[in-house]
Short mmCIF file of C-alpha atoms and ligand atoms in Angstrom, two decimals:
data_model
loop_
_atom_site.label_atom_id
_atom_site.label_comp_id
_atom_site.label_asym_id
_atom_site.label_seq_id
_atom_site.Cartn_x
_atom_site.Cartn_y
_atom_site.Cartn_z
CA MET A 1 -26.34 19.39 29.38
CA MET A 2 -26.69 21.35 25.93
CA PRO A 3 -29.82 21.53 23.72
CA ALA A 4 -29.48 19.25 20.81
CA ASP A 5 -31.32 21.52 18.53
CA PRO A 6 -33.56 24.76 18.71
CA LEU A 7 -36.12 23.50 19.36
CA GLU A 8 -35.22 21.11 21.88
CA ALA A 9 -34.30 24.42 23.84
CA VAL A 10 -37.69 25.88 23.55
CA THR A 11 -38.57 24.35 26.77
CA HIS A 12 -35.39 23.37 28.16
CA PRO A 13 -34.03 24.57 32.46
CA ASP A 14 -31.50 26.47 30.46
CA PRO A 15 -30.75 27.34 26.64
CA TYR A 16 -29.52 30.45 26.34
CA PRO A 17 -25.81 29.11 27.37
CA TYR A 18 -26.48 27.03 23.42
CA TYR A 19 -28.12 30.04 22.18
CA ARG A 20 -25.20 32.53 22.32
CA GLY A 21 -22.67 30.12 21.33
CA LEU A 22 -25.84 29.90 17.98
CA ALA A 23 -25.61 33.46 17.75
CA ALA A 24 -21.99 34.11 18.31
CA HIS A 25 -20.46 31.17 15.60
CA ARG A 26 -23.58 30.26 13.21
CA PRO A 27 -25.37 32.87 13.75
CA PHE A 28 -27.03 31.86 10.25
CA GLY A 29 -26.87 27.81 8.90
CA PHE A 30 -28.62 25.24 8.34
CA ASP A 31 -29.78 22.88 10.71
CA GLU A 32 -29.08 19.03 8.90
CA ARG A 33 -31.13 18.28 12.03
CA LEU A 34 -34.40 19.79 11.56
CA GLY A 35 -33.93 19.88 7.79
CA MET A 36 -34.49 23.74 7.70
CA TRP A 37 -32.55 27.01 7.37
CA VAL A 38 -32.04 28.76 11.62
CA ALA A 39 -31.80 32.89 12.35
CA ALA A 40 -29.55 33.50 15.44
CA GLY A 41 -27.72 36.62 15.11
CA PRO A 42 -29.81 39.15 16.14
CA ALA A 43 -29.11 40.86 11.88
CA GLU A 44 -29.08 37.65 11.06
CA VAL A 45 -32.56 38.01 12.56
CA ALA A 46 -33.68 40.86 11.73
CA ALA A 47 -32.70 40.74 8.68
CA VAL A 48 -34.82 37.61 7.73
CA LEU A 49 -37.97 39.09 9.14
CA ALA A 50 -37.26 42.01 6.62
CA HIS A 51 -36.86 40.43 3.68
CA PRO A 52 -40.31 40.95 1.79
CA ASP A 53 -39.34 36.36 0.25
CA CYS A 54 -40.26 35.65 3.39
CA ARG A 55 -43.64 34.75 4.51
CA VAL A 56 -45.54 34.74 7.65
CA ARG A 57 -46.60 31.15 5.51
CA PRO A 58 -45.53 27.95 3.53
CA PRO A 59 -47.66 29.97 0.35
CA ALA A 60 -48.32 26.84 -0.72
CA GLN A 61 -50.04 25.70 2.38
CA PRO A 62 -51.38 29.08 4.32
CA VAL A 63 -54.20 26.84 6.60
CA PRO A 64 -51.50 24.13 8.66
CA PRO A 65 -53.12 19.82 6.34
CA ALA A 66 -54.28 19.44 9.80
CA LEU A 67 -57.33 22.13 10.30
CA ALA A 68 -58.01 22.67 7.27
CA GLY A 69 -61.12 22.16 6.26
CA THR A 70 -62.28 21.62 9.43
CA ALA A 71 -63.92 25.76 11.23
CA ALA A 72 -60.42 26.38 13.37
CA GLY A 73 -59.03 26.21 10.32
CA GLU A 74 -61.41 28.92 8.11
CA LEU A 75 -60.16 31.23 10.61
CA PHE A 76 -56.48 30.10 11.34
CA GLY A 77 -57.21 31.54 6.98
CA ARG A 78 -58.15 34.93 8.20
CA LEU A 79 -55.99 35.81 11.27
CA ILE A 80 -53.26 38.97 9.82
CA ARG A 81 -50.76 36.77 11.97
CA MET A 82 -50.99 34.26 9.81
CA ASN A 83 -51.06 36.11 6.02
CA ASP A 84 -49.00 38.02 4.49
CA GLY A 85 -51.07 39.28 0.76
CA ALA A 86 -52.65 42.62 0.44
CA GLY A 87 -56.10 41.90 0.77
CA HIS A 88 -55.17 41.59 4.78
CA ALA A 89 -53.56 45.47 4.47
CA PRO A 90 -56.22 47.37 5.28
CA LEU A 91 -57.30 45.20 8.58
CA LYS A 92 -54.54 45.18 9.68
CA ALA A 93 -53.90 48.57 9.52
CA ILE A 94 -57.13 49.07 11.36
CA LEU A 95 -56.65 46.48 14.30
CA LEU A 96 -52.50 48.35 14.33
CA GLN A 97 -54.97 51.48 14.75
CA LEU A 98 -56.35 50.21 17.89
CA MET A 99 -54.43 48.06 19.66
CA ALA A 100 -52.38 51.40 19.39
CA SER A 101 -54.95 53.03 21.29
CA ILE A 102 -55.42 50.75 24.51
CA ASP A 103 -53.89 53.15 27.22
CA THR A 104 -52.03 49.65 29.49
CA GLY A 105 -53.49 51.58 32.83
CA THR A 106 -56.76 51.39 31.81
CA ALA A 107 -55.37 47.82 30.97
CA ARG A 108 -54.12 46.96 34.42
CA ALA A 109 -57.02 48.34 36.04
CA ARG A 110 -59.45 46.02 33.95
CA ALA A 111 -56.70 42.74 35.24
CA ALA A 112 -57.26 44.24 38.70
CA MET A 113 -61.23 43.92 38.85
CA LEU A 114 -62.07 41.58 36.12
CA ALA A 115 -59.57 39.51 39.45
CA ALA A 116 -62.17 40.73 42.07
CA ALA A 117 -64.16 38.17 39.48
CA LEU A 118 -62.37 35.41 39.62
CA ASP A 119 -61.48 34.93 43.11
CA ALA A 120 -66.04 34.55 43.89
CA VAL A 121 -64.53 30.54 40.82
CA PRO A 122 -63.99 27.65 43.00
CA GLY A 123 -60.63 26.08 42.53
CA MET A 124 -58.67 29.93 41.99
CA ALA A 125 -57.66 30.90 45.15
CA PRO A 126 -53.42 30.14 44.46
CA ALA A 127 -52.91 27.55 46.86
CA THR A 128 -51.75 25.48 44.79
CA GLY A 129 -50.21 25.37 40.59
CA ALA A 130 -53.11 24.38 39.24
CA ALA A 131 -54.82 27.22 40.66
CA VAL A 132 -51.91 29.87 39.15
CA ASN A 133 -51.66 27.52 35.76
CA ARG A 134 -55.67 28.26 35.84
CA TRP A 135 -54.83 32.58 36.37
CA VAL A 136 -52.14 33.19 33.58
CA SER A 137 -53.81 31.45 31.18
CA THR A 138 -57.71 33.91 32.40
CA LEU A 139 -56.61 36.60 33.34
CA PRO A 140 -54.56 38.05 30.51
CA VAL A 141 -57.01 36.90 27.92
CA VAL A 142 -60.59 37.88 29.59
CA THR A 143 -59.04 41.54 30.22
CA VAL A 144 -58.26 41.36 26.01
CA ALA A 145 -62.45 40.38 25.97
CA ASP A 146 -63.36 42.85 28.38
CA LEU A 147 -61.09 45.76 26.67
CA LEU A 148 -62.59 45.09 23.10
CA GLY A 149 -66.67 45.26 25.43
CA LEU A 150 -66.94 41.85 24.51
CA PRO A 151 -69.35 39.61 28.17
CA VAL A 152 -66.45 38.64 30.85
CA ARG A 153 -67.33 40.39 33.56
CA ALA A 154 -69.02 37.09 36.20
CA GLY A 155 -66.48 34.20 37.19
CA VAL A 156 -67.97 31.74 34.92
CA ASP A 157 -67.91 33.43 31.35
CA ALA A 158 -64.25 33.76 31.90
CA MET A 159 -63.20 30.91 32.48
CA THR A 160 -65.29 29.64 30.49
CA VAL A 161 -64.17 32.00 27.23
CA ALA A 162 -61.03 31.55 28.83
CA ALA A 163 -60.72 27.87 28.36
CA ARG A 164 -61.98 27.87 24.28
CA VAL A 165 -59.32 30.56 23.65
CA ALA A 166 -56.67 27.82 25.02
CA ALA A 167 -58.46 25.34 22.66
CA TYR A 168 -58.77 26.96 19.91
CA ALA A 169 -54.62 28.55 20.22
CA ALA A 170 -53.46 24.50 21.14
CA ALA A 171 -55.07 23.22 18.39
CA GLN A 172 -53.02 25.16 16.42
CA SER A 173 -50.02 23.86 17.75
CA PRO A 174 -47.01 21.03 15.42
CA LEU A 175 -47.24 19.04 18.46
CA ALA A 176 -51.45 18.86 18.25
CA THR A 177 -53.43 15.62 18.60
CA ALA A 178 -56.36 14.57 16.74
CA GLU A 179 -58.30 14.93 20.03
CA ASP A 180 -56.84 17.94 20.43
CA VAL A 181 -57.55 19.65 16.30
CA ALA A 182 -61.82 18.36 15.99
CA ALA A 183 -61.68 20.22 20.62
CA GLY A 184 -60.61 24.21 18.67
CA ALA A 185 -62.86 23.15 15.42
CA ASP A 186 -66.19 22.82 18.17
CA ALA A 187 -63.94 26.30 19.77
CA ALA A 188 -63.35 28.08 16.98
CA ARG A 189 -67.69 27.65 16.40
CA TRP A 190 -68.04 28.20 20.29
CA LEU A 191 -65.69 31.41 19.76
CA ASN A 192 -67.74 32.81 16.32
CA GLN A 193 -70.94 32.08 17.64
CA TRP A 194 -70.30 33.60 21.55
CA LEU A 195 -69.01 37.40 18.97
CA LEU A 196 -72.28 36.73 17.30
CA ALA A 197 -74.34 36.92 20.04
CA ALA A 198 -72.27 40.02 21.69
CA ALA A 199 -73.16 41.52 18.58
CA GLU A 200 -76.55 42.36 18.76
CA VAL A 201 -76.41 42.36 22.77
CA PRO A 202 -76.56 46.53 22.71
CA CYS A 203 -74.01 48.30 25.81
CA GLN A 204 -73.53 51.10 26.91
CA ALA A 205 -71.97 53.96 24.93
CA ASP A 206 -69.43 54.43 27.57
CA ASP A 207 -67.77 51.40 28.12
CA ALA A 208 -68.99 49.51 25.15
CA GLY A 209 -65.04 48.95 24.74
CA LEU A 210 -62.62 47.96 21.17
CA LEU A 211 -64.98 46.00 18.87
CA PRO A 212 -67.32 48.67 18.25
CA ALA A 213 -64.83 51.01 16.52
CA LEU A 214 -63.73 47.82 15.10
CA ARG A 215 -66.63 46.80 13.20
CA GLN A 216 -67.79 50.28 12.00
CA ALA A 217 -64.34 51.10 10.69
CA ALA A 218 -63.95 47.39 8.26
CA GLN A 219 -67.36 47.65 7.18
CA ALA A 220 -66.43 51.47 6.01
CA GLN A 221 -63.71 49.70 3.92
CA ASP A 222 -65.86 46.85 3.06
CA ILE A 223 -64.06 44.19 4.93
CA ALA A 224 -65.50 41.18 5.82
CA PRO A 225 -67.33 40.56 8.83
CA GLU A 226 -66.64 37.50 9.45
CA ALA A 227 -62.61 38.74 8.45
CA VAL A 228 -63.87 41.44 11.98
CA ALA A 229 -64.93 38.35 14.32
CA ALA A 230 -61.65 36.15 13.26
CA ASN A 231 -59.22 39.10 13.71
CA ALA A 232 -60.72 39.46 17.43
CA ILE A 233 -60.50 36.18 17.99
CA GLY A 234 -57.50 36.91 17.19
CA LEU A 235 -56.80 38.96 19.88
CA MET A 236 -57.54 36.96 22.52
CA VAL A 237 -55.45 33.95 21.03
CA GLN A 238 -52.85 35.92 21.20
CA ALA A 239 -53.09 37.13 25.09
CA CYS A 240 -53.33 33.29 25.49
CA GLU A 241 -50.33 31.63 25.38
CA ALA A 242 -47.56 33.96 25.57
CA THR A 243 -49.10 36.32 28.17
CA ALA A 244 -49.72 32.57 30.14
CA GLY A 245 -45.69 31.99 29.60
CA LEU A 246 -44.60 35.55 30.42
CA ALA A 247 -46.41 35.52 33.26
CA GLY A 248 -44.81 31.59 34.91
CA ASN A 249 -41.40 33.12 34.01
CA MET A 250 -42.44 36.27 36.16
CA LEU A 251 -43.33 34.13 38.77
CA LEU A 252 -40.23 32.03 38.10
CA ARG A 253 -38.02 34.66 37.92
CA ILE A 254 -39.46 36.20 41.61
CA GLY A 255 -39.06 32.37 43.08
CA ARG A 256 -35.53 31.66 42.03
CA SER A 257 -34.48 35.47 42.47
CA GLY A 258 -37.20 36.85 45.10
CA PRO A 259 -39.06 40.15 44.90
CA ALA A 260 -38.93 42.49 42.49
CA VAL A 261 -37.30 44.59 43.41
CA ASP A 262 -37.80 47.72 40.85
CA GLY A 263 -41.34 47.03 39.74
CA LEU A 264 -43.49 44.66 38.29
CA PRO A 265 -43.73 46.57 34.80
CA GLU A 266 -39.63 46.72 35.44
CA LEU A 267 -39.63 42.75 35.97
CA ALA A 268 -41.83 42.19 33.09
CA ALA A 269 -39.79 43.97 30.43
CA ARG A 270 -36.55 42.08 32.03
CA VAL A 271 -37.87 38.42 32.14
CA ALA A 272 -39.10 39.47 27.52
CA ARG A 273 -35.56 40.25 27.44
CA ASP A 274 -33.73 36.69 29.08
CA ASP A 275 -36.40 34.63 30.12
CA PRO A 276 -38.84 34.93 27.46
CA PRO A 277 -41.83 33.77 26.59
CA VAL A 278 -41.54 33.22 22.92
CA GLN A 279 -37.98 31.29 21.32
CA ASN A 280 -38.72 30.86 17.82
CA THR A 281 -41.21 32.07 15.25
CA ARG A 282 -40.32 31.16 11.46
CA ARG A 283 -40.69 32.01 8.09
CA PHE A 284 -41.01 30.65 4.73
CA LEU A 285 -39.49 31.10 1.02
CA ALA A 286 -41.69 32.89 -1.35
CA ALA A 287 -39.17 32.47 -4.12
CA ASP A 288 -35.76 31.87 -4.46
CA ALA A 289 -33.35 34.77 -3.43
CA ARG A 290 -30.46 35.61 -1.10
CA LEU A 291 -30.47 35.23 2.76
CA CYS A 292 -27.75 36.66 4.65
CA GLY A 293 -25.20 36.59 1.98
CA VAL A 294 -26.77 32.10 1.65
CA PRO A 295 -29.11 31.03 -1.76
CA VAL A 296 -32.02 29.74 -0.69
CA ARG A 297 -34.83 28.93 -1.99
CA ALA A 298 -38.49 28.78 -2.96
CA GLY A 299 -40.34 25.94 -0.25
CA ASP A 300 -37.21 26.89 1.81
CA ALA A 301 -37.89 27.74 6.07
CA VAL A 302 -36.43 28.94 8.50
CA LEU A 303 -36.84 28.66 11.85
CA VAL A 304 -36.35 32.54 13.77
CA LEU A 305 -34.75 32.38 17.84
CA LEU A 306 -36.17 35.34 19.00
CA ALA A 307 -34.28 33.73 21.85
CA ALA A 308 -30.83 33.53 20.94
CA ALA A 309 -30.57 37.37 18.89
CA SER A 310 -31.93 38.72 22.94
CA CYS A 311 -28.75 36.21 24.52
CA ALA A 312 -26.70 37.78 22.51
CA ALA A 313 -27.91 41.73 21.30
CA SER A 314 -26.02 44.21 23.61
CA GLY A 315 -28.01 44.65 27.09
CA ASP A 316 -30.08 47.88 25.66
CA ASP A 317 -33.06 47.85 28.44
CA ASP A 318 -35.15 50.44 25.57
CA ALA A 319 -34.41 48.37 23.40
CA ARG A 320 -37.77 46.35 22.31
CA PRO A 321 -38.35 42.30 23.92
CA TRP A 322 -37.30 40.42 20.66
CA THR A 323 -40.00 38.11 22.34
CA PHE A 324 -42.31 41.21 20.29
CA GLY A 325 -40.52 39.59 16.73
CA ALA A 326 -39.90 42.94 14.46
CA GLY A 327 -40.54 44.31 10.84
CA ARG A 328 -43.93 43.45 8.61
CA HIS A 329 -45.49 41.24 11.66
CA ALA A 330 -43.86 42.69 15.08
CA CYS A 331 -46.39 42.19 18.15
CA PRO A 332 -48.32 45.47 18.48
CA GLY A 333 -49.49 43.36 21.88
CA ASP A 334 -46.33 43.47 24.01
CA ALA A 335 -46.77 46.78 26.27
CA LEU A 336 -50.47 45.24 26.66
CA ALA A 337 -48.83 42.03 26.77
CA GLN A 338 -46.27 43.26 29.29
CA ALA A 339 -48.92 45.29 31.71
CA LEU A 340 -50.97 41.94 30.77
CA ALA A 341 -48.70 39.63 32.94
CA ALA A 342 -47.55 42.33 35.50
CA ALA A 343 -51.56 42.78 36.52
CA THR A 344 -51.29 39.00 36.62
CA VAL A 345 -48.31 38.11 38.74
CA GLU A 346 -49.84 41.21 41.01
CA ALA A 347 -53.18 40.11 41.80
CA LEU A 348 -51.55 36.16 42.66
CA LEU A 349 -48.39 37.50 44.60
CA ALA A 350 -51.54 39.05 46.96
CA ARG A 351 -53.64 36.53 47.23
CA GLY A 352 -50.37 35.24 48.58
CA ALA A 353 -49.45 32.32 45.72
CA LEU A 354 -46.00 31.31 46.31
CA PRO A 355 -43.39 31.85 43.93
CA ALA A 356 -40.47 29.88 46.18
CA ALA A 357 -42.42 27.36 46.52
CA LEU A 358 -43.94 27.19 42.68
CA ALA A 359 -40.36 26.80 41.43
CA GLN A 360 -39.43 23.51 43.08
CA ALA A 361 -42.01 22.05 41.00
CA PHE A 362 -43.22 23.19 37.53
CA ARG A 363 -42.67 21.96 34.85
CA TYR A 364 -43.00 23.68 30.58
CA ARG A 365 -45.95 22.89 28.93
CA PRO A 366 -44.52 19.99 25.38
CA SER A 367 -43.66 23.41 22.78
CA HIS A 368 -41.54 24.06 19.56
CA ASN A 369 -41.66 27.74 20.27
CA ALA A 370 -43.06 29.05 23.51
CA ARG A 371 -41.83 29.08 27.14
CA ILE A 372 -44.62 27.81 29.48
CA PRO A 373 -44.66 26.70 32.93
CA HIS A 374 -46.99 24.55 34.17
CA PHE A 375 -47.19 24.59 38.06
CA ASP A 376 -47.35 21.46 39.36
C1 HEM B 401 -45.99 37.85 25.85
C2 HEM B 401 -46.51 37.75 25.28
C3 HEM B 401 -46.70 37.91 23.36
C4 HEM B 401 -46.28 37.66 22.94
C5 HEM B 401 -44.59 37.22 22.85
C6 HEM B 401 -46.04 38.36 21.87
C7 HEM B 401 -45.59 37.56 20.78
C8 HEM B 401 -45.30 38.43 19.13
C9 HEM B 401 -45.11 37.78 17.61
C10 HEM B 401 -43.49 37.45 18.35
C11 HEM B 401 -45.20 38.18 16.92
C12 HEM B 401 -44.93 37.75 15.37
C13 HEM B 401 -44.63 36.30 14.85
C14 HEM B 401 -44.17 36.73 13.35
O1 HEM B 401 -43.97 36.79 13.62
O2 HEM B 401 -43.93 35.38 13.63
C15 HEM B 401 -46.82 38.71 17.66
C16 HEM B 401 -48.17 39.23 16.36
C17 HEM B 401 -48.74 39.18 17.19
N1 HEM B 401 -49.07 40.32 18.78
FE1 HEM B 401 -49.19 38.95 20.73
N2 HEM B 401 -47.46 39.35 21.32
C18 HEM B 401 -47.72 38.95 23.07
C19 HEM B 401 -48.96 38.91 23.65
C20 HEM B 401 -50.40 39.35 22.59
C21 HEM B 401 -51.40 40.64 22.68
C22 HEM B 401 -51.62 40.63 24.65
C23 HEM B 401 -52.40 40.59 21.41
C24 HEM B 401 -53.59 41.33 21.60
C25 HEM B 401 -54.26 41.34 22.59
C26 HEM B 401 -50.68 40.72 20.68
C27 HEM B 401 -51.07 40.71 19.09
C28 HEM B 401 -50.64 40.02 17.62
C29 HEM B 401 -50.94 40.49 16.66
C30 HEM B 401 -52.04 41.57 15.60
C31 HEM B 401 -49.78 39.98 15.48
C32 HEM B 401 -49.51 39.91 14.73
C33 HEM B 401 -50.00 41.29 14.56
C34 HEM B 401 -49.22 41.08 12.15
O3 HEM B 401 -48.55 40.13 11.71
O4 HEM B 401 -48.91 42.18 12.38
N3 HEM B 401 -49.88 40.08 21.10
N4 HEM B 401 -46.68 38.75 18.53
#
């Protein structure tokens, strides 16, 4: 059965025929059921992401109401990912430069080293789905933390940090319960304090990580330390769910179609294109405008179907996968994310994880935008 709407498509067993139909027959239109515009064609998705009046948050609601007034909301309000204001441009420029300086080979080597530390943690032998879930939601996050220069090299520290980042990420979902939001606020406070404490411990110069450079560059431009801390945490959050989804979807692909013939980095790029972890994103109109030839009103919402654009686009293997977005908020972690997902799958396969068995017993985590398998 086809999904009933694009939100249901996210966790549908095979949403791609539905997406292809939408992209071909209704590339841009109003969905009465969802009460928002839906962009599905590649040209329309690109046009929405490039439109100056299409913002990442509703202008009157910079922080989701459930998080407002909590530590999680305070952190959210400082993220470059969630802001269009000119005030965020200097920090954004510094962060983008920093992300571009990360070498994917170094990231892979760090991930392999951290994987060895995770072996020492009880319950990590990947014989069970539960252990595989822990690996995919821990290794990418702690590798980003390690690249920043944060202390995660002991397996237990790594597990604690990854659990806090996951709790904070979960609180941002529209499906979050009151308990999830409370746990997210708690995690936001904990992560802030952990970052502060780490800043006070001097590191060896050659192994200090990227955070001291980020702090220094920000200080030179009078950027508040709180904004720097929030966005450093933001990088770990970005590495959390979507990268776990990419690694999980790679395991499913191997489980169904056999080992990756041309290597795991190539498989990561292919799965990012044809079973993408982030299936959609949203934009909100800041003014009345014309979008894809149609008049739209200030306050209208647009659901941007990255996954539909991806399966409708021609099979150009060199094109940037749509799952990483485009335009002003395009993901600066695309190469890193694919390297981390490949490194995580490599670590799991080397430890005897069985993709064919995993693909027999899983469901997708409930989500309105991310396709993340949860193995039973
Ligand atoms: C498979 C994994 C990932 C996927 C699919 C993904 C996807 C995305 C998408 C779609 C956006 C833009 C959202 C929008 O325009 O509404 C985004 C933004 C962003 N991503 Fe990623 N991401 C991934 C991993 C990462 C990683 C590992 C990092 C960094 C460590 C990262 C850092 C960021 C940042 C900083 C932004 C905000 C950029 C801005 O607003 O200017 N992402 N990501």
